[in-house]
Amino acid sequence: TAESVSRTLEYAYDDWCVAQMAKDLGKTEDYNRLMQFSQNYRNQYNAEKGFFLPRNYDGSWIDLDDHSRHGLTEGSKWTYLFCVLQDIPGMIDMMGGEKAFSAKLDRNFEEDHYRHDNEPGHHYIYLYNYCNEPWKTQELARKHVRINYKNSPDGVNGNDDCGQMSAWYLFSAMGFYPVNPIGGEYILGAPQVEEVTISLPNDKTFTMQAKGLSHENKYVKSVTWNGKPVENFRIHHSEIMKGGELVFVMTDKY
């Protein structure tokens, strides 16, 4: 099938999303079947090469260079390397554990494989949190907010498909991002503006404050939600919708 790698990865996520609906509807059999389908991403991972790669009809692998698009949609094997939203711990384990996964993420950014103008990779910056290296997420959020968004006619680096380029900027400027959009949670980064206030239904208000934010203070020292420390580098949509205050204290050290 054309673009088989991209299709398999994206359909696996789609199946996970529909599985959550089946679960809420009490359709246990459908839920279990769809959750099995959501693991199909593993069928495209070539552990020897360390990439998701296309396969021939007989199951044999097709190797790709860094620029080939065979089996992929508008991107390379690097563009889709970390494209498992629904099972990030499983993906990390499959790729050799946290250290190996972090090292591959490093290569992705240091060797200039990251394409911010291509949406499948927009969550990659936030994956360092899952490797206990949140300062790398914070550094890269600062970097890419600045180099990919400018006040000029070509100010958005990429086609703003369905508003995703703009959405990434707004979320990242507030200091969090929906790595798994259906998961109901946001993964913390580092805010790039001092304060944001959002009006919510039922006269509720959400406020984000970044205390001490400056050119030097790009790292997060602590985070609280309504006065309580935030744990596991994440906040939940259901809590935000109740209204409250998210406070980052910034520092120049990680």
XYZ file of N, CA and C in Angstrom:
762
model
N 0.842 -1.192 0.000
C 0.000 0.000 0.000
C 0.880 1.245 0.000
N 0.531 2.234 -0.789
C 1.300 3.473 -0.832
C 1.356 4.112 0.553
N 2.505 4.660 0.905
C 2.704 5.359 2.181
C 2.372 4.447 3.361
N 2.776 3.196 3.265
C 2.357 2.171 4.238
C 2.836 2.454 5.649
N 4.035 3.019 5.802
C 4.551 3.291 7.146
C 3.697 4.360 7.829
N 3.479 5.454 7.140
C 2.675 6.537 7.703
C 1.261 6.069 7.998
N 0.671 5.309 7.091
C -0.690 4.812 7.294
C -0.765 3.913 8.529
N 0.185 2.994 8.650
C 0.153 2.066 9.781
C 0.271 2.814 11.096
N 1.202 3.752 11.175
C 1.405 4.513 12.410
C 0.181 5.355 12.746
N -0.362 6.036 11.760
C -1.489 6.924 12.020
C -2.782 6.142 12.273
N -2.978 5.030 11.562
C -4.174 4.219 11.806
C -4.112 3.563 13.179
N -2.910 3.195 13.634
C -2.772 2.619 14.979
C -3.231 3.627 16.027
N -2.878 4.890 15.822
C -3.347 5.924 16.753
C -4.859 6.117 16.639
N -5.356 6.142 15.396
C -6.808 6.274 15.196
C -7.561 5.167 15.920
N -7.058 3.933 15.811
C -7.708 2.808 16.479
C -7.715 3.000 17.995
N -6.631 3.523 18.537
C -6.582 3.788 19.979
C -7.652 4.814 20.368
N -7.779 5.840 19.545
C -8.765 6.888 19.841
C -10.188 6.327 19.827
N -10.510 5.533 18.814
C -11.855 4.950 18.737
C -12.061 3.968 19.890
N -10.981 3.302 20.313
C -11.083 2.369 21.444
C -11.540 3.088 22.708
N -11.095 4.324 22.890
C -11.507 5.072 24.091
C -13.006 5.359 24.063
N -13.522 5.631 22.870
C -14.969 5.829 22.742
C -15.709 4.525 23.030
N -15.194 3.405 22.483
C -15.816 2.109 22.722
C -15.839 1.787 24.215
N -14.758 2.123 24.895
C -14.683 1.871 26.345
C -15.760 2.654 27.078
N -15.910 3.934 26.740
C -16.909 4.768 27.407
C -18.337 4.306 27.108
N -18.515 3.674 25.957
C -19.838 3.175 25.581
C -20.109 1.781 26.127
N -19.123 1.221 26.829
C -19.298 -0.115 27.382
C -19.144 -1.224 26.364
N -18.539 -0.913 25.212
C -18.335 -1.909 24.150
C -16.991 -2.607 24.385
N -16.951 -3.489 25.361
C -15.689 -4.081 25.801
C -15.016 -4.891 24.703
N -15.778 -5.647 23.966
C -15.197 -6.464 22.892
C -14.553 -5.586 21.828
N -15.248 -4.519 21.431
C -14.683 -3.579 20.452
C -13.443 -2.898 21.017
N -13.517 -2.515 22.285
C -12.375 -1.872 22.933
C -11.135 -2.765 22.875
N -11.279 -4.009 23.264
C -10.137 -4.922 23.293
C -9.567 -5.156 21.892
N -10.451 -5.279 20.911
C -10.000 -5.509 19.533
C -9.257 -4.288 18.990
N -9.804 -3.108 19.240
C -9.176 -1.876 18.756
C -7.848 -1.601 19.469
N -7.779 -1.933 20.744
C -6.517 -1.750 21.460
C -5.431 -2.673 20.906
N -5.818 -3.843 20.451
C -4.861 -4.718 19.767
C -4.369 -4.061 18.486
N -5.301 -3.510 17.716
C -4.928 -2.824 16.474
C -3.982 -1.654 16.749
N -4.160 -1.000 17.892
C -3.348 0.186 18.202
C -1.876 -0.161 18.415
N -1.582 -1.452 18.559
C -0.196 -1.902 18.706
C 0.444 -2.256 17.367
N -0.276 -2.065 16.273
C 0.258 -2.417 14.957
C 1.493 -1.618 14.578
N 1.737 -0.509 15.272
C 2.952 0.266 14.982
C 4.203 -0.590 15.128
N 4.144 -1.576 16.002
C 5.309 -2.432 16.242
C 5.689 -3.240 14.997
N 4.731 -3.502 14.130
C 4.994 -4.302 12.927
C 5.873 -3.571 11.920
N 5.976 -2.245 12.054
C 6.763 -1.460 11.091
C 8.141 -1.080 11.638
N 8.442 -1.472 12.876
C 9.715 -1.049 13.462
C 10.795 -2.086 13.189
N 11.847 -1.647 12.521
C 13.005 -2.494 12.250
C 14.042 -2.228 13.330
N 14.143 -3.153 14.293
C 15.027 -2.941 15.443
C 16.487 -2.867 15.033
N 16.860 -3.596 13.993
C 18.258 -3.582 13.534
C 18.640 -2.216 12.992
N 17.748 -1.601 12.213
C 18.026 -0.291 11.615
C 17.633 0.856 12.548
N 16.712 0.603 13.493
C 16.295 1.628 14.426
C 15.310 2.628 13.855
N 14.514 2.197 12.873
C 13.526 3.086 12.250
C 12.266 2.299 11.915
N 11.164 3.034 11.740
C 9.974 2.464 11.131
C 10.211 2.447 9.623
N 10.128 1.270 9.029
C 10.458 1.117 7.610
C 9.357 0.352 6.884
N 9.259 0.544 5.566
C 8.276 -0.207 4.785
C 8.714 -1.656 4.598
N 7.735 -2.502 4.317
C 7.998 -3.920 4.107
C 7.413 -4.371 2.775
N 8.040 -5.388 2.191
C 7.488 -6.022 0.999
C 6.335 -6.940 1.390
N 5.625 -7.421 0.374
C 4.470 -8.287 0.621
C 4.864 -9.544 1.389
N 6.090 -10.028 1.169
C 6.537 -11.239 1.861
C 7.074 -10.952 3.263
N 6.997 -9.680 3.706
C 7.438 -9.319 5.048
C 8.861 -8.819 5.123
N 9.627 -8.953 4.060
C 11.018 -8.480 4.073
C 11.057 -6.954 4.112
N 12.151 -6.432 4.649
C 12.268 -4.995 4.869
C 12.788 -4.267 3.641
N 12.394 -3.012 3.513
C 12.945 -2.102 2.506
C 13.713 -1.021 3.256
N 15.016 -0.965 3.087
C 15.823 0.023 3.792
C 15.743 1.368 3.066
N 15.857 2.453 3.830
C 15.758 3.797 3.263
C 16.938 4.642 3.708
N 17.370 5.565 2.848
C 18.341 6.553 3.299
C 17.596 7.685 4.000
N 18.332 8.664 4.491
C 17.724 9.721 5.310
C 16.755 10.604 4.540
N 16.797 10.558 3.219
C 15.975 11.481 2.441
C 14.871 10.786 1.654
N 14.864 9.457 1.655
C 13.859 8.723 0.898
C 12.476 8.896 1.516
N 11.455 8.951 0.658
C 10.073 9.059 1.122
C 9.271 7.809 0.803
N 9.931 6.746 0.402
C 9.220 5.520 0.061
C 8.489 4.979 1.289
N 7.180 4.793 1.160
C 6.376 4.307 2.271
C 5.968 5.376 3.257
N 6.310 6.629 2.982
C 6.084 7.719 3.929
C 5.315 8.858 3.271
N 4.613 9.634 4.075
C 3.814 10.754 3.583
C 4.528 12.071 3.876
N 4.983 12.736 2.840
C 5.580 14.071 2.977
C 6.624 14.135 4.095
N 7.512 13.171 4.138
C 8.546 13.188 5.167
C 9.480 12.010 5.004
N 10.526 12.002 5.830
C 11.523 10.945 5.795
C 11.291 9.971 6.949
N 12.170 8.977 7.065
C 12.064 8.019 8.168
C 12.301 8.707 9.511
N 13.000 9.851 9.510
C 13.178 10.624 10.741
C 11.885 11.349 11.112
N 11.134 11.799 10.114
C 9.898 12.542 10.372
C 8.906 11.700 11.157
N 8.902 10.394 10.909
C 7.927 9.506 11.550
C 8.544 8.604 12.616
N 9.789 8.878 13.016
C 10.479 7.966 13.918
C 9.828 7.859 15.297
N 9.283 8.957 15.801
C 8.712 8.964 17.152
C 7.198 9.182 17.116
N 6.570 8.706 16.061
C 5.162 9.031 15.814
C 4.223 7.986 16.418
N 4.408 7.718 17.707
C 3.503 6.826 18.444
C 2.961 7.627 19.620
N 1.789 8.181 19.470
C 1.213 9.051 20.488
C 0.533 8.269 21.599
N 0.020 7.093 21.259
C -0.872 6.362 22.151
C -0.144 5.437 23.126
N 1.139 5.204 22.917
C 1.875 4.245 23.749
C 3.334 4.667 23.831
N 3.580 5.841 24.398
C 4.945 6.360 24.453
C 5.857 5.483 25.310
N 5.429 5.017 26.494
C 6.304 4.094 27.244
C 6.642 2.832 26.455
N 5.673 2.299 25.719
C 5.925 1.119 24.897
C 6.904 1.403 23.777
N 6.786 2.573 23.155
C 7.714 2.965 22.098
C 9.125 3.109 22.650
N 9.262 3.736 23.815
C 10.584 3.924 24.425
C 11.218 2.569 24.734
N 10.439 1.668 25.298
C 10.953 0.338 25.613
C 11.354 -0.405 24.344
N 10.553 -0.298 23.308
C 10.834 -0.956 22.029
C 12.139 -0.454 21.406
N 12.463 0.812 21.654
C 13.651 1.424 21.072
C 14.876 1.325 21.979
N 14.794 0.529 23.049
C 15.985 0.269 23.852
C 16.034 0.940 25.199
N 14.950 1.594 25.618
C 14.925 2.232 26.923
C 15.183 3.722 26.854
N 15.114 4.372 28.022
C 15.158 5.838 28.080
C 16.442 6.432 27.513
N 17.605 5.871 27.862
C 18.875 6.445 27.402
C 19.016 6.344 25.885
N 18.694 5.177 25.338
C 18.783 4.991 23.893
C 17.782 5.885 23.171
N 16.583 5.989 23.739
C 15.540 6.818 23.133
C 15.953 8.287 23.147
N 16.481 8.745 24.280
C 16.930 10.129 24.383
C 18.063 10.413 23.406
N 18.974 9.469 23.255
C 20.098 9.649 22.323
C 19.592 9.779 20.891
N 18.542 9.017 20.537
C 17.976 9.112 19.188
C 17.264 10.448 19.013
N 16.576 10.908 20.056
C 15.977 12.243 20.002
C 17.047 13.310 19.807
N 18.170 13.171 20.520
C 19.281 14.115 20.357
C 19.731 14.179 18.906
N 19.915 13.009 18.300
C 20.343 12.977 16.897
C 19.312 13.668 15.998
N 18.048 13.437 16.293
C 16.986 14.036 15.494
C 17.121 15.558 15.434
N 17.433 16.163 16.583
C 17.544 17.623 16.632
C 18.939 18.112 16.239
N 19.978 17.464 16.714
C 21.349 17.927 16.470
C 21.766 17.765 15.017
N 21.257 16.729 14.349
C 21.614 16.490 12.953
C 20.626 17.142 11.989
N 19.752 17.978 12.521
C 18.828 18.790 11.724
C 17.817 17.943 10.937
N 17.372 16.844 11.558
C 16.307 16.049 10.940
C 14.927 16.583 11.309
N 14.846 17.330 12.408
C 13.554 17.828 12.865
C 13.009 18.859 11.896
N 11.746 18.666 11.486
C 11.098 19.584 10.573
C 9.874 20.173 11.260
N 10.006 21.387 11.748
C 8.873 22.000 12.436
C 7.746 22.341 11.463
N 8.071 22.429 10.173
C 7.033 22.745 9.199
C 6.221 21.510 8.800
N 6.462 20.377 9.465
C 5.746 19.146 9.155
C 5.140 18.602 10.447
N 3.828 18.644 10.551
C 3.142 18.430 11.821
C 3.380 17.085 12.516
N 3.668 15.975 11.810
C 3.856 14.712 12.536
C 4.915 14.766 13.630
N 5.843 15.717 13.549
C 6.900 15.796 14.547
C 6.694 16.848 15.622
N 5.540 17.487 15.654
C 5.356 18.611 16.574
C 5.452 18.220 18.045
N 5.156 16.990 18.358
C 5.217 16.571 19.764
C 6.613 16.108 20.185
N 7.550 15.987 19.239
C 8.856 15.389 19.543
C 9.607 16.153 20.623
N 9.509 17.472 20.614
C 10.207 18.293 21.606
C 9.797 17.910 23.022
N 8.561 17.495 23.196
C 8.029 17.220 24.536
C 8.331 15.795 25.017
N 8.927 14.975 24.176
C 9.183 13.585 24.558
C 10.335 13.434 25.541
N 11.194 14.441 25.664
C 12.287 14.352 26.640
C 11.748 14.234 28.065
N 10.560 14.729 28.303
C 9.959 14.591 29.631
C 9.827 13.127 30.032
N 9.541 12.281 29.054
C 9.354 10.858 29.331
C 10.684 10.142 29.580
N 11.796 10.841 29.328
C 13.135 10.284 29.561
C 13.805 10.945 30.758
N 13.023 11.673 31.557
C 13.555 12.374 32.731
C 14.613 13.413 32.362
N 14.435 14.060 31.216
C 15.324 15.137 30.788
C 14.493 16.362 30.371
N 13.673 16.888 31.289
C 12.759 17.970 30.917
C 13.457 19.240 30.471
N 14.704 19.458 30.914
C 15.407 20.685 30.516
C 15.637 20.740 29.001
N 15.743 19.585 28.354
C 15.918 19.579 26.901
C 14.633 20.020 26.211
N 13.496 19.586 26.734
C 12.212 20.073 26.235
C 12.129 21.590 26.390
N 12.543 22.091 27.538
C 12.453 23.526 27.818
C 13.365 24.338 26.898
N 14.568 23.830 26.639
C 15.479 24.513 25.723
C 14.923 24.562 24.312
N 14.393 23.430 23.852
C 13.922 23.358 22.476
C 12.622 24.128 22.270
N 11.778 24.168 23.296
C 10.565 24.985 23.189
C 10.947 26.448 22.990
N 11.898 26.926 23.778
C 12.381 28.309 23.632
C 12.938 28.535 22.225
N 13.764 27.622 21.770
C 14.415 27.766 20.463
C 13.411 27.820 19.317
N 12.474 26.870 19.296
C 11.609 26.752 18.123
C 10.447 27.728 18.132
N 10.056 28.220 19.290
C 9.105 29.328 19.301
C 9.700 30.533 18.582
N 10.995 30.728 18.750
C 11.642 31.922 18.206
C 12.054 31.802 16.739
N 12.539 30.634 16.333
C 13.050 30.536 14.963
C 11.969 30.192 13.937
N 10.823 29.679 14.392
C 9.790 29.263 13.445
C 8.599 30.207 13.367
N 8.600 31.251 14.180
C 7.485 32.197 14.195
C 8.044 33.611 14.244
N 7.729 34.397 13.218
C 8.239 35.772 13.124
C 7.112 36.718 12.720
N 7.285 37.972 13.058
C 6.317 38.994 12.669
C 6.665 39.503 11.276
N 6.353 38.691 10.264
C 6.664 39.019 8.872
C 5.728 38.240 7.964
N 5.689 38.580 6.666
C 4.772 37.873 5.765
C 4.980 36.363 5.739
N 6.215 35.903 5.936
C 6.485 34.463 5.979
C 6.708 34.005 7.420
N 5.946 34.604 8.330
C 6.219 34.436 9.748
C 5.925 33.064 10.319
N 5.116 32.253 9.649
C 4.844 30.896 10.122
C 5.611 29.931 9.232
N 6.520 29.172 9.831
C 7.377 28.270 9.072
C 6.621 26.990 8.736
N 5.834 27.047 7.664
C 5.089 25.869 7.241
C 3.656 26.208 6.922
N 2.976 25.253 6.300
C 1.579 25.413 5.932
C 0.723 25.205 7.181
N -0.097 26.169 7.526
C -0.864 26.114 8.775
C -2.088 25.215 8.612
N -1.829 23.928 8.338
C -2.905 22.966 8.101
C -3.824 22.879 9.318
N -5.103 23.194 9.118
C -6.112 23.122 10.185
C -5.709 23.952 11.401
N -4.800 24.908 11.225
C -4.381 25.756 12.333
C -3.343 25.134 13.241
N -2.734 24.013 12.835
C -1.831 23.294 13.737
C -0.547 24.069 14.031
N 0.010 24.754 13.039
C 1.220 25.533 13.301
C 0.938 26.607 14.359
N -0.194 27.273 14.222
C -0.577 28.309 15.179
C -0.884 27.714 16.544
N -1.562 26.559 16.551
C -1.896 25.914 17.819
C -0.636 25.524 18.582
N 0.367 25.004 17.860
C 1.624 24.634 18.519
C 2.235 25.863 19.204
N 2.224 26.978 18.508
C 2.800 28.200 19.083
C 2.057 28.618 20.347
N 0.731 28.625 20.284
C -0.047 29.091 21.430
C 0.136 28.176 22.638
N 0.064 26.879 22.416
C 0.282 25.943 23.521
C 1.695 26.103 24.099
N 2.689 26.110 23.223
C 4.082 26.161 23.697
C 4.386 27.475 24.395
N 3.771 28.564 23.932
C 3.959 29.847 24.610
C 3.371 29.815 26.017
N 2.303 29.021 26.209
C 1.697 28.893 27.537
C 2.419 27.882 28.416
N 3.302 27.070 27.814
C 4.119 26.169 28.617
C 3.648 24.737 28.698
N 2.759 24.315 27.791
C 2.316 22.920 27.785
C 1.768 22.560 26.411
N 1.636 21.239 26.169
C 1.254 20.799 24.825
C 0.537 19.451 24.899
N -0.523 19.236 24.084
C -1.239 17.957 24.079
C -0.525 16.918 23.224
N 0.475 16.235 23.787
C 1.221 15.231 23.034
C 0.288 14.164 22.480
N -0.634 13.684 23.300
C -1.684 12.773 22.861
C -3.001 13.540 22.971
N -3.485 14.102 21.874
C -4.650 14.995 21.955
C -5.904 14.354 22.550
N -6.053 13.038 22.426
C -7.233 12.369 22.956
C -7.010 11.920 24.399
N -5.794 12.048 24.887
C -5.467 11.541 26.214
C -5.981 12.372 27.373
N -6.424 13.586 27.085
C -6.995 14.420 28.137
C -5.973 15.080 29.038
N -4.713 15.121 28.610
C -3.680 15.726 29.441
C -2.726 16.542 28.572
N -2.044 17.479 29.216
C -1.051 18.310 28.549
C 0.302 18.061 29.206
N 1.350 18.007 28.388
C 2.700 17.764 28.867
C 3.425 19.103 28.990
N 4.077 19.327 30.113
C 4.687 20.625 30.386
C 5.940 20.868 29.551
N 6.113 22.119 29.180
C 7.330 22.579 28.540
C 7.886 23.735 29.336
N 8.015 24.883 28.687
C 8.446 26.107 29.366
C 7.715 27.284 28.740
N 7.022 28.088 29.537
C 6.268 29.218 28.979
C 7.188 30.243 28.344
N 6.663 30.938 27.328
C 7.442 31.953 26.617
C 6.826 33.344 26.748
N 5.750 33.432 27.508
C 5.124 34.730 27.805
C 4.873 34.772 29.304
N 4.767 35.972 29.855
C 4.673 36.112 31.312
C 3.306 35.739 31.857
N 2.251 35.975 31.085
C 0.918 35.690 31.615
C -0.082 35.492 30.495
N -0.989 34.553 30.696
C -2.087 34.292 29.765
C -3.348 34.061 30.583
N -4.453 34.636 30.146
C -5.738 34.391 30.784
C -6.734 33.939 29.732
N -7.426 32.821 30.016
C -8.402 32.267 29.087
C -9.757 32.186 29.788
N -10.773 32.735 29.147
C -12.131 32.649 29.682
C -12.720 31.288 29.341
N -13.259 30.617 30.341
C -13.834 29.288 30.190
C -15.347 29.352 30.362
N -16.066 28.280 29.990
C -17.521 28.257 30.223
C -17.860 28.396 31.708
N -19.081 28.786 31.972
C -19.602 28.911 33.341
C -18.824 29.933 34.165
N -18.361 30.978 33.483
C -17.670 32.096 34.142
C -16.388 31.657 34.853
N -15.778 30.571 34.393
C -14.498 30.128 34.947
C -13.353 30.798 34.183
N -12.183 30.862 34.804
C -11.006 31.477 34.190
C -9.777 30.605 34.418
N -8.999 30.434 33.379
C -7.696 29.775 33.493
C -6.612 30.834 33.313
N -5.641 30.837 34.231
C -4.539 31.791 34.159
C -3.213 31.050 34.231
N -2.282 31.426 33.354
C -0.915 30.933 33.424
C -0.007 32.105 33.745
N 0.867 31.929 34.728
C 1.867 32.933 35.064
C 3.258 32.313 35.004
N 4.211 33.059 34.469
C 5.608 32.629 34.428
C 6.431 33.643 35.223
N 6.695 33.330 36.467
C 7.397 34.246 37.349
C 8.906 34.197 37.102
N 9.485 35.373 36.875
C 10.927 35.455 36.654
C 11.353 35.144 35.233
N 10.409 35.030 34.312
C 10.763 34.726 32.921
C 11.631 35.837 32.333
N 12.734 35.434 31.704
C 13.634 36.395 31.065
C 14.462 35.668 30.012
N 15.339 36.413 29.363
C 16.214 35.797 28.359
C 17.066 34.706 28.984
N 17.573 34.949 30.192
C 18.413 33.968 30.875
C 17.591 32.868 31.523
N 16.434 33.231 32.071
C 15.618 32.273 32.831
C 14.675 31.508 31.905
N 15.230 30.527 31.216
C 14.440 29.741 30.268
C 14.059 28.370 30.817
N 14.565 28.037 32.008
C 14.279 26.728 32.602
C 13.217 26.854 33.691
N 12.529 25.743 33.938
C 11.455 25.714 34.929
C 12.002 25.190 36.255
N 11.870 26.004 37.289
C 12.308 25.592 38.629
C 11.212 24.810 39.342
N 9.976 25.283 39.224
C 8.843 24.607 39.863
C 7.554 25.005 39.158
N 6.530 24.159 39.329
C 5.214 24.417 38.735
C 4.151 24.064 39.761
N 3.167 24.939 39.918
C 2.035 24.641 40.791
C 0.721 24.867 40.056
N -0.267 24.073 40.413
C -1.625 24.236 39.904
C -2.520 24.501 41.101
N -3.077 25.714 41.142
C -3.891 26.143 42.283
C -3.152 25.933 43.603
N -1.865 26.253 43.561
C -1.050 26.214 44.772
C -0.423 24.879 45.106
N -0.789 23.817 44.376
C -0.245 22.491 44.657
C 0.788 22.109 43.597
N 1.900 21.481 44.002
C 2.935 21.095 43.028
C 2.380 20.175 41.946
N 2.796 20.428 40.714
C 2.406 19.581 39.582
C 3.372 18.404 39.504
N 2.828 17.200 39.410
C 3.643 15.991 39.358
C 3.569 15.352 37.980
N 4.600 14.600 37.642
C 4.640 13.837 36.383
C 4.546 14.720 35.138
N 5.057 15.950 35.239
C 5.159 16.876 34.106
C 3.883 16.966 33.270
N 2.713 16.868 33.919
C 1.479 16.932 33.146
C 0.342 17.555 33.959
N -0.570 18.200 33.230
C -1.795 18.720 33.818
C -2.958 18.197 32.984
N -4.126 18.101 33.590
C -5.253 17.458 32.933
C -6.288 18.480 32.472
N -6.822 18.223 31.298
C -7.816 19.114 30.706
C -9.031 19.276 31.622
N -9.445 18.188 32.259
C -10.629 18.255 33.120
C -10.414 19.206 34.286
N -9.199 19.284 34.785
C -8.893 20.204 35.881
C -8.847 21.648 35.383
N -8.238 21.850 34.226
C -8.167 23.205 33.660
C -9.563 23.773 33.458
N -10.496 22.946 33.007
C -11.843 23.426 32.704
C -12.618 23.825 33.951
N -12.112 23.440 35.111
C -12.728 23.890 36.365
C -12.259 25.295 36.738
N -11.215 25.779 36.043
C -10.652 27.083 36.341
C -9.551 27.005 37.359
N -8.625 27.959 37.276
C -7.538 27.981 38.242
C -6.313 28.671 37.701
N -5.205 28.499 38.433
C -3.984 29.230 38.114
C -2.803 28.259 38.035
N -2.139 28.269 36.890
C -0.922 27.485 36.672
C 0.256 28.440 36.779
N 1.150 28.183 37.725
C 2.257 29.101 37.985
C 3.592 28.392 37.777
N 4.389 28.930 36.849
C 5.758 28.470 36.646
C 6.710 29.443 37.333
N 7.692 28.935 38.033
C 8.784 29.736 38.544
C 10.006 29.418 37.698
N 10.552 30.428 37.039
C 11.619 30.226 36.060
C 12.991 30.468 36.695
N 14.009 29.849 36.090
C 15.372 29.977 36.572
C 16.348 29.882 35.407
N 17.618 30.211 35.645
C 18.617 30.093 34.586
C 19.411 28.780 34.677
N 19.003 27.912 35.576
C 19.698 26.622 35.761
C 18.712 25.483 35.602
N 19.193 24.372 35.024
C 18.317 23.206 34.915
C 18.749 22.111 35.883
